[in-house]
Coordinates of C-alpha atoms and ligand atoms in Angstrom, one line a residue:
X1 CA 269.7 -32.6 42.3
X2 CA 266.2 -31.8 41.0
X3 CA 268.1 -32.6 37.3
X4 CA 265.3 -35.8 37.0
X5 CA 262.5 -35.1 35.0
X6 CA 259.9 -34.6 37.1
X7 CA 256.0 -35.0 36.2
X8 CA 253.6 -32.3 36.4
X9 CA 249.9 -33.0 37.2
X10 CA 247.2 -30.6 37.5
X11 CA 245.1 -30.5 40.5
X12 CA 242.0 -28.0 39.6
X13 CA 239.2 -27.5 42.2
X14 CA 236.6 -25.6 43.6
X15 CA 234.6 -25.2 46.1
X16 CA 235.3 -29.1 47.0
X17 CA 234.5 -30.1 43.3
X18 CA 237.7 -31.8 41.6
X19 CA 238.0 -32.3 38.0
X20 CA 239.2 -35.4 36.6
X21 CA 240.4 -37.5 33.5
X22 CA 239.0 -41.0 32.7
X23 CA 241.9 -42.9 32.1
X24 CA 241.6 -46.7 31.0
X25 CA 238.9 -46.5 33.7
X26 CA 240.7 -44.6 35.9
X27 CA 240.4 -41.6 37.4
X28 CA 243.4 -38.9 37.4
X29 CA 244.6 -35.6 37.5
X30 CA 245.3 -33.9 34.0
X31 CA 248.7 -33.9 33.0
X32 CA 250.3 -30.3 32.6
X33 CA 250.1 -29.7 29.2
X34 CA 247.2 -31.5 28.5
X35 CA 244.2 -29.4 27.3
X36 CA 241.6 -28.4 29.5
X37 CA 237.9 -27.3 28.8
X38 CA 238.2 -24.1 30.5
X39 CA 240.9 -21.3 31.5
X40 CA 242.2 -21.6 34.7
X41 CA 244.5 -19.7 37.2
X42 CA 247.7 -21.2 39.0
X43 CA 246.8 -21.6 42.8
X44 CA 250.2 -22.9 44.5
X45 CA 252.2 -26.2 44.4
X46 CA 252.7 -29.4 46.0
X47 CA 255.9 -31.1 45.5
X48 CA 255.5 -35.0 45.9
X49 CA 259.5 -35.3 44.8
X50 CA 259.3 -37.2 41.8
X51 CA 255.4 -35.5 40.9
X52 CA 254.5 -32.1 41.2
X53 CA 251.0 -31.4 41.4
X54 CA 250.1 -27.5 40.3
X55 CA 247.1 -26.3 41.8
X56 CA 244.3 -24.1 39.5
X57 CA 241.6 -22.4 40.0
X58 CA 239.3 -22.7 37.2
X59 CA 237.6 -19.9 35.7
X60 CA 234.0 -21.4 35.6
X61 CA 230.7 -19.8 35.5
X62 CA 228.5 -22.1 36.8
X63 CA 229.5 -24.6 40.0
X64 CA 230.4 -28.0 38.3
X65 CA 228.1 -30.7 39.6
X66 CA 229.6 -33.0 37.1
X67 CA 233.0 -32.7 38.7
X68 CA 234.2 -35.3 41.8
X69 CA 233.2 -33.8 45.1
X70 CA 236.7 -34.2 47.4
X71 CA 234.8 -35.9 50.2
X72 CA 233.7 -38.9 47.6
X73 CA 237.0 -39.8 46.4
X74 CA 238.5 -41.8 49.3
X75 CA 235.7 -44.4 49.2
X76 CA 236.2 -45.3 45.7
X77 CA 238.7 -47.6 44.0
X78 CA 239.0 -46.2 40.4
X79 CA 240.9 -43.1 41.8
X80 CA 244.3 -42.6 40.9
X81 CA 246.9 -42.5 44.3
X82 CA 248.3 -39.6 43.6
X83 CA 244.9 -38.1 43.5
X84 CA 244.0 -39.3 46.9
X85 CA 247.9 -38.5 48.4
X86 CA 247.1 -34.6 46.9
X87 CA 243.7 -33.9 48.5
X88 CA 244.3 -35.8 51.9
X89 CA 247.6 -33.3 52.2
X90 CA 244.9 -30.4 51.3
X91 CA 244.0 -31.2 54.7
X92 CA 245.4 -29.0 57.4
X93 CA 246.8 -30.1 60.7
X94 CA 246.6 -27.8 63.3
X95 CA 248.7 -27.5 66.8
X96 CA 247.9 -25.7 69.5
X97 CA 250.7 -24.0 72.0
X98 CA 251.1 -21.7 74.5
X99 CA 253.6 -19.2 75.7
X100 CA 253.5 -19.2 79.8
X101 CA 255.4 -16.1 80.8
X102 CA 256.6 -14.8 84.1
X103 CA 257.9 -11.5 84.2
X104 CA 260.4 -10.9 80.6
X105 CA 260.9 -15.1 81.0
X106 CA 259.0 -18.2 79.8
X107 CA 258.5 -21.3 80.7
X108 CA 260.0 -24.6 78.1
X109 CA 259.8 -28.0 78.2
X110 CA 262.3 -30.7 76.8
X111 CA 260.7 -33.6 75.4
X112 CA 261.9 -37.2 75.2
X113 CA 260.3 -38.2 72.0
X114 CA 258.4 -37.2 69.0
X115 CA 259.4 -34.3 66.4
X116 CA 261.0 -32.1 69.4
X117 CA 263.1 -35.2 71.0
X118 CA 266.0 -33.6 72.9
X119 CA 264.7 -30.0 71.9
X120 CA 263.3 -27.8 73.9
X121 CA 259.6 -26.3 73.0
X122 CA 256.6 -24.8 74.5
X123 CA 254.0 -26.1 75.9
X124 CA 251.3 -27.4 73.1
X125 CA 250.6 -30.1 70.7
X126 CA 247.9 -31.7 68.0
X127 CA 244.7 -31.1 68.7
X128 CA 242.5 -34.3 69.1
X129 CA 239.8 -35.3 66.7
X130 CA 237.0 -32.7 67.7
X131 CA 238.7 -30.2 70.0
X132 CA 238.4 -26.2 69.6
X133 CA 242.2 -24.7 69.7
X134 CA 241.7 -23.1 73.6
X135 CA 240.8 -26.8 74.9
X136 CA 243.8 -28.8 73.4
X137 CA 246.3 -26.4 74.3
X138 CA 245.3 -26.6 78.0
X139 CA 245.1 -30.3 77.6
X140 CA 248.5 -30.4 76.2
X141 CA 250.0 -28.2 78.7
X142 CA 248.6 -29.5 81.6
X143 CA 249.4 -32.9 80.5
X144 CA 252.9 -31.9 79.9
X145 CA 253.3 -29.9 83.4
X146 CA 250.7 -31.2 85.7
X147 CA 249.9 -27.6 86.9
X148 CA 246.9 -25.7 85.4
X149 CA 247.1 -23.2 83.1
X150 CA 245.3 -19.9 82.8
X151 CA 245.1 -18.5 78.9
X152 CA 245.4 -15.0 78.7
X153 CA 244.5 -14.8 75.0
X154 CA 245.5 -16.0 71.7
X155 CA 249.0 -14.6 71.2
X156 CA 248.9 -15.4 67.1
X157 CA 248.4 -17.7 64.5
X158 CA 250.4 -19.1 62.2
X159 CA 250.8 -21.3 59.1
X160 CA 254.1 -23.4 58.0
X161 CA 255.7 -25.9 55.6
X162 CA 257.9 -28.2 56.0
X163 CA 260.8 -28.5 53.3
X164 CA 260.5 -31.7 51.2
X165 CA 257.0 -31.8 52.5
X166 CA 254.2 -30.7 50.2
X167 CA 251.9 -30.6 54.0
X168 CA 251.5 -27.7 55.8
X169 CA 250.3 -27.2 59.7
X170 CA 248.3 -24.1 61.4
X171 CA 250.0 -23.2 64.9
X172 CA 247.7 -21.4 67.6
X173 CA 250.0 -20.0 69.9
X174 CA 248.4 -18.6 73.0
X175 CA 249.9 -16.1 75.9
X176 CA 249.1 -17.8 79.4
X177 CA 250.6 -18.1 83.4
X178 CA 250.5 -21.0 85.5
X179 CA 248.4 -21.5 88.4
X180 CA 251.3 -22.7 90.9
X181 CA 254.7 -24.2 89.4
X182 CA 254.6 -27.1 91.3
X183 CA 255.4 -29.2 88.2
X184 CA 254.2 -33.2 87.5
X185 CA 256.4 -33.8 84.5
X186 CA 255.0 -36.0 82.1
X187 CA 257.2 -38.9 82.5
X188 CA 257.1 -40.5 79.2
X189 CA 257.3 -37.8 77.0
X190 CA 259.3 -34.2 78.7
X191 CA 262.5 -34.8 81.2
X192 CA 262.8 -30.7 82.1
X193 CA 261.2 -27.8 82.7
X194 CA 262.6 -23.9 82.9
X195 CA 262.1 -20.2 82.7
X196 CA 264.2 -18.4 80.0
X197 CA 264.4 -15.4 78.6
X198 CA 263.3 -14.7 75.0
X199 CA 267.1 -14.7 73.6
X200 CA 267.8 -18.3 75.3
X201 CA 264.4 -19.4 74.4
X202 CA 265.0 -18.7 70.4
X203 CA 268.5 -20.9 70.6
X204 CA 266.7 -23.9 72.2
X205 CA 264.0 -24.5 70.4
X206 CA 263.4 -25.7 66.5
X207 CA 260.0 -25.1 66.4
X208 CA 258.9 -22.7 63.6
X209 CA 255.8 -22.1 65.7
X210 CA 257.4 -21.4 68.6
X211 CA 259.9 -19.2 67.0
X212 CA 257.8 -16.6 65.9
X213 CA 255.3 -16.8 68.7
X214 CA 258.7 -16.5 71.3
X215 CA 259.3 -13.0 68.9
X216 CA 255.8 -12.2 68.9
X217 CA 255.5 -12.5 72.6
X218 CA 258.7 -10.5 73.2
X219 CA 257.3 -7.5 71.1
X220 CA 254.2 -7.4 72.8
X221 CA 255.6 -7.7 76.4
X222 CA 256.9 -4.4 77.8
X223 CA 258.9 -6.9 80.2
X224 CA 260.7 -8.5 77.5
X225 CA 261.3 -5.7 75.7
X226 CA 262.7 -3.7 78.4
X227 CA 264.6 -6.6 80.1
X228 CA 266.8 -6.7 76.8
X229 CA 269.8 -4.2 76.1
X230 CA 272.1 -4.3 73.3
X231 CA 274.7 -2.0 72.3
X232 CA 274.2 0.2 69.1
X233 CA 276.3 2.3 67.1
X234 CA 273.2 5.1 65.9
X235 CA 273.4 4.8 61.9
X236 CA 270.4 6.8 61.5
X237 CA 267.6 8.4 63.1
X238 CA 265.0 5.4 63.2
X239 CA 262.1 4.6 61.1
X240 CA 260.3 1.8 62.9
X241 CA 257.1 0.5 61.2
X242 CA 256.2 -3.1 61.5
X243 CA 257.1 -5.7 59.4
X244 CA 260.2 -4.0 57.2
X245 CA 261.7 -6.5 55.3
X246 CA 265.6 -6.8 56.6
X247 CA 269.2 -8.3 55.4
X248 CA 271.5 -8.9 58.6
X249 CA 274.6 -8.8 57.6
X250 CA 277.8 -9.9 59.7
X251 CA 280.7 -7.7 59.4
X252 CA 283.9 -9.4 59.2
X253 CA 284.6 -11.8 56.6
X254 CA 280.9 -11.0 54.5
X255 CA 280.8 -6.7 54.6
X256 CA 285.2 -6.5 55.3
X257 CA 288.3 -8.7 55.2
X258 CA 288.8 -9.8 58.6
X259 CA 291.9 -9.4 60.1
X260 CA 294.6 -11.3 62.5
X261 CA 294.6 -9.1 65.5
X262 CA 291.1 -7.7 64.7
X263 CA 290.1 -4.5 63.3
X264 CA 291.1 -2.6 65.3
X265 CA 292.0 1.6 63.5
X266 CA 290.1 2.7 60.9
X267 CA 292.8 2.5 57.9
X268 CA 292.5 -1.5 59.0
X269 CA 288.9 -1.7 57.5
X270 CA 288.8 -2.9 54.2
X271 CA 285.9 -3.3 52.4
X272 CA 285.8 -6.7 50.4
X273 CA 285.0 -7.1 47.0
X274 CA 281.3 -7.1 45.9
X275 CA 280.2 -6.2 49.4
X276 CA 279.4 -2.5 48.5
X277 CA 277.8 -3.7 45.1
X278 CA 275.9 -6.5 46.8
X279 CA 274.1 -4.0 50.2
X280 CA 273.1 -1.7 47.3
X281 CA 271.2 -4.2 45.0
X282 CA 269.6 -5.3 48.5
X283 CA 268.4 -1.6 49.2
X284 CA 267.5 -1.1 46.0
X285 CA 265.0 -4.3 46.3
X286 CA 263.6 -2.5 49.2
X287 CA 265.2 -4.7 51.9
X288 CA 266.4 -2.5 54.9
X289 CA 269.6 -3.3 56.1
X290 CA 271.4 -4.4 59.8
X291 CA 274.4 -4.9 60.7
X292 CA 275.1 -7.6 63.5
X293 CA 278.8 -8.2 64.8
X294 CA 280.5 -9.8 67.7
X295 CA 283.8 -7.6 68.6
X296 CA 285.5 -9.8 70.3
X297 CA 288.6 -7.2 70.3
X298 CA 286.1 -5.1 72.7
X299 CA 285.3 -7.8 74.7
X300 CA 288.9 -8.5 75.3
X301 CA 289.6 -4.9 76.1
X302 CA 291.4 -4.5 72.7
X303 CA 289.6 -2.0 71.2
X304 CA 287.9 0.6 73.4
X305 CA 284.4 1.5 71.9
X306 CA 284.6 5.1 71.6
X307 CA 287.4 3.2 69.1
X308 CA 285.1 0.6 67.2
X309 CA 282.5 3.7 66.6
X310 CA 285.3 5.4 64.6
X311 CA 285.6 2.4 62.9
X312 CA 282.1 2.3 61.9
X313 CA 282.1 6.0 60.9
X314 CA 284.1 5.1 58.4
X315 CA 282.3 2.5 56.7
X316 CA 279.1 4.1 57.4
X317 CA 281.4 6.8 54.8
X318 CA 282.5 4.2 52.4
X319 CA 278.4 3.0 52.2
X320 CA 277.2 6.6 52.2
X321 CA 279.4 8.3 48.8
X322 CA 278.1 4.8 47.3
X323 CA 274.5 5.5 48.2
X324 CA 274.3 2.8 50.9
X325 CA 272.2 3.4 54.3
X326 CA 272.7 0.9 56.8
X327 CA 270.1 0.9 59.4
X328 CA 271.5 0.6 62.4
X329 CA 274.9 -1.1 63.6
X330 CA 274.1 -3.7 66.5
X331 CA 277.5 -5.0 68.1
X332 CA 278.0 -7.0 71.2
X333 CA 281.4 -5.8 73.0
X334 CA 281.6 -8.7 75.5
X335 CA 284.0 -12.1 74.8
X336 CA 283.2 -15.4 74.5
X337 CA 283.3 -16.3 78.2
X338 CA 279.8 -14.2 79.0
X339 CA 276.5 -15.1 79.1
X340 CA 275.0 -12.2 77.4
X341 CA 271.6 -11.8 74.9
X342 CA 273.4 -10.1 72.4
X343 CA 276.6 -12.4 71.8
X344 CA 275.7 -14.8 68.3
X345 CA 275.0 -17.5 68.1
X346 CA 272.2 -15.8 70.7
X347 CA 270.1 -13.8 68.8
X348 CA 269.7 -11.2 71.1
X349 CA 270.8 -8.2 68.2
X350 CA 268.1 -9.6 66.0
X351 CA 265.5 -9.4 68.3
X352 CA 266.8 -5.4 69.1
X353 CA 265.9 -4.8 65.6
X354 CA 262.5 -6.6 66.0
X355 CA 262.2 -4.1 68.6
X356 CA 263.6 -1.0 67.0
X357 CA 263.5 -1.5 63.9
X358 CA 260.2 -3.4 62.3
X359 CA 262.4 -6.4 61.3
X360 CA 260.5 -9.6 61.4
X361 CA 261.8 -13.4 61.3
X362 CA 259.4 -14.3 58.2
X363 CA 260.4 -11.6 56.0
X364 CA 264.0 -11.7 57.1
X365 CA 267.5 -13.0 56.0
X366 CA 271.2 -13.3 58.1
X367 CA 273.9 -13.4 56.3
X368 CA 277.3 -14.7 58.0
X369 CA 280.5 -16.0 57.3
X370 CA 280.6 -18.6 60.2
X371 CA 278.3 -21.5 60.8
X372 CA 277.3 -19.6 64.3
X373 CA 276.0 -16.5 62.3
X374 CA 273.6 -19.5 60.1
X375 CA 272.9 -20.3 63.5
X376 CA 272.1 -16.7 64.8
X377 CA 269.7 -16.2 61.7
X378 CA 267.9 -20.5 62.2
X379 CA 267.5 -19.5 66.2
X380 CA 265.7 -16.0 64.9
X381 CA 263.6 -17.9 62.6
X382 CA 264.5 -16.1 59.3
X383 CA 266.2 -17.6 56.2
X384 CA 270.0 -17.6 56.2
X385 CA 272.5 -17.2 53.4
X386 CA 276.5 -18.6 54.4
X387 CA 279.1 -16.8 52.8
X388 CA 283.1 -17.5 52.3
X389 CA 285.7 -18.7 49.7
X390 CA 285.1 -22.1 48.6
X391 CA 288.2 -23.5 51.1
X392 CA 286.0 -22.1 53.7
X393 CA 283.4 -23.4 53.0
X394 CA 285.0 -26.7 53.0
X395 CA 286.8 -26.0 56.1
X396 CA 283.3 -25.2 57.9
X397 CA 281.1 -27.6 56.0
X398 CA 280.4 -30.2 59.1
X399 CA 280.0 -27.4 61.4
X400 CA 277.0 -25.2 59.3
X401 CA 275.0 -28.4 58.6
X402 CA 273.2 -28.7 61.5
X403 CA 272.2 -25.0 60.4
X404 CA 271.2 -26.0 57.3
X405 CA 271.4 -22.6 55.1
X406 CA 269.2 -21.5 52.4
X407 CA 272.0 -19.9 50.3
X408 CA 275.4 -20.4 49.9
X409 CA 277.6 -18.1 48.2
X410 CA 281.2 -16.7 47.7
X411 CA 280.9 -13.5 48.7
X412 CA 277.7 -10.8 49.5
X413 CA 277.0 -10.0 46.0
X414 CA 276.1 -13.3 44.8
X415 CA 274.2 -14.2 48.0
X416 CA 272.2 -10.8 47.6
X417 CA 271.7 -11.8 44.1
X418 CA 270.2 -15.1 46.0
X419 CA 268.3 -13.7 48.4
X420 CA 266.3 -11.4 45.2
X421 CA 266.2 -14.2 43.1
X422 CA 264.3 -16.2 45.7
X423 CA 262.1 -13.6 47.1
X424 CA 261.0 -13.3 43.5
X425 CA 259.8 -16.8 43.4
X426 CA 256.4 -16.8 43.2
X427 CA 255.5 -19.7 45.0
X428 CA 258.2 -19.1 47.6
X429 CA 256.9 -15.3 47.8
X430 CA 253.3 -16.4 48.2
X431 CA 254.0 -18.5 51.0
X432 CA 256.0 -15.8 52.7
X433 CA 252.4 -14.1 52.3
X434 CA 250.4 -16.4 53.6
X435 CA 252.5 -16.2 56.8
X436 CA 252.3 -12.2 56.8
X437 CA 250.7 -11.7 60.5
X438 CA 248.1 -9.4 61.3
X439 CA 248.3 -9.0 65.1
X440 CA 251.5 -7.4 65.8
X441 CA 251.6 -3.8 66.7
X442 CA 255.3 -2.5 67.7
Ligands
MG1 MG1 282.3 -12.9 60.3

């Protein structure tokens, strides 16, 4: 894939002025390559597949009259397609959605069509042709519930991409209550309507928005904050700080070889190859790192947890004489029968570190062995990387798709080697920018 040449088309503008080539009479972008009467500066890219279209600034010193104003170039015929297709996606679409809380819980709706069919979201939607961001989200909501709404202020703001997709929405996410919750479902377009906490929320919904407005909202409640509790083991003292860049990493099968039986005495933990080499070329990219296990063996009453900290004592050891400091270790001792926040696929450990920590979904990764820790990182909102051996991979490959990860890998080093070669994209890291949010205080 992406092997196909692919053409490569400059789109230079500014301030609403577009330069252009006549063409056999028509209008076009210039081709990369191609030279141009002035320097310019790159300024992002739009990927239309088989035509990418590279976005400059030009370094100009007077405001170019002679150029195409943007506005113009719909109305006219001897404009090229691609041209048109490049500044109507410079046009921003913007939803408008609202996090209704009660207490640490708030309130989602499942829809029965559109993007979100089957999913559950919050409350929220386009905004109409004319209408300020306040207005359409209480015309959405109250639409969608048939109770009023009271906003309480806007919560954040956020920008996001869709992959494949060279157009980009701006989400207004709102904190708010309801008047009454006498609820008038919309028939035609939501079946349900319920109060979750912020853990449940994350694992129902598939909205980016609503993602990092549900984490958002969880770090600025005191409710929320307090209402969730999550075992830790105490790695070191804590150096909070918002927005700390973080790797979680699963333990057994990506940091140790797993084991029949469990871990369950230190002399059983056995580091696997790579791993120690791969956490270290992560810290050393200034990536803080958290580690995020189920212990099953403790749910199960196995492995006593006075037990599993000895354990981690001696991998925090092994990490330590190679110059490796792991952040914290989250673990959830309960089994697969409970209904707890911290259990993966829920992503109740990432969100502790949100808390504790300064880890954020945009600037963070999950790495995992099994499709449910890909899960655990997609219902967080960060990127995830899926590690194994290449038969397990095969052996898992129906089950991750749904989680769609951005890395796959044999083993930590080479998806930490991933994870730096991607955060070095420009283009990737400027977008990770753009979505860098100045609002939250922790
Ligand atoms: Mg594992």
């Amino acid at each position: 894939m992406g092997q196909r040449a692919r053409r490569e088309h400059l789109f230079v503008e500014t301030d609403g002025q577009v330069y252009l080539i006549r063409d056999h009479g028509n209008l076009r972008f210039p081709r990369a390559g191609e030279k141009l009467p002035f320097l310019t500066e790159p300024n992002g890219v739009m990927d239309f597949g088989t035509d990418r279209v590279l976005r400059q600034k030009p370094r100009l010193d007077h405001h170019p009259e002679e150029w195409l104003g943007r506005d113009a170039i719909f109305e006219r015929t001897d404009v090229d397609p691609l041209v048109k297709r490049a500044i109507y996606t410079t046009m921003i679409r913007c939803v408008s959605e609202v996090i209704l809380s009660n207490g640490p819980r708030v309130l989602m709706v499942k829809a029965v069509r559109g993007f979100s069919k089957g999913y559950w979201n919050v409350p929220g939607g386009f905004m109409d042709y004319g209408e300020s961001p306040e207005v359409g989200v209480e015309r959405e909501a109250e639409e969608e519930i048939g109770v009023g709404i009271r906003l309480d202020g806007l919560l954040n703001v956020y920008v996001s991409g869709f992959p494949g997709k060279p157009a980009y929405t701006l989400g207004f996410v709102y904190k708010g209550h309801i008047a009454s919750d006498a609820f008038r479902l919309k028939p035609d377009e939501i079946e349900d309507v319920g109060w979750f906490t912020v853990d449940k929320a994350l694992t129902l919904t598939r909205n980016p928005f609503a993602k990092w407005a549900l984490v958002d909202f969880f770090l600025q409640s005191n409710e929320a904050r307090f209402a969730l509790s999550v075992h830790r083991h105490g790695a070191a003292p804590h150096v909070g700080g918002p927005d700390r860049p973080t790797v979680f990493l699963d333990r057994d099968g990506v940091i140790n070889r797993g084991r029949a039986g469990y871990v369950r005495r230190p002399d059983q933990f056995q580091f696997l190859p790579g791993a120690i080499q791969g956490m270290r070329l992560l810290q050393d990219r200034g990536w803080q790192l958290v580690i995020v296990t189920n212990q099953d063996a403790a749910g199960w009453k196995l492995l006593p947890e006075a037990q599993l900290a000895k354990v981690h004592d001696r991998m925090l050891a092994g990490l330590r004489k190679a110059g490796v400091q792991v952040a914290e270790i989250y673990y959830c001792p309960h089994n697969v029968l409970s209904d707890c926040a911290c259990r993966k696929p829920r992503p109740g450990m990432l969100l502790a570190a949100a808390r504790d920590l300064g880890a954020r979904p945009r600037s963070a990764w999950m790495v995992g062995d099994k499709p449910m820790d890909v899960q655990t990182g997609r219902a967080f909102g960060c990127r995830t990387a899926w590690v194994g051996p290449k038969a397990w991979r095969r052996r898992f490959a129906a089950e991750v798709r749904p989680w769609s990860p951005d890395v796959v890998a044999d083993g930590l080093l080479e998806a930490a080697r991933a994870i730096v070669r991607y955060s070095e994209d420009p283009v990737v890291e400027a977008s990770r920018k753009s979505r860098a949010d100045p609002t939250i205080t922790s």
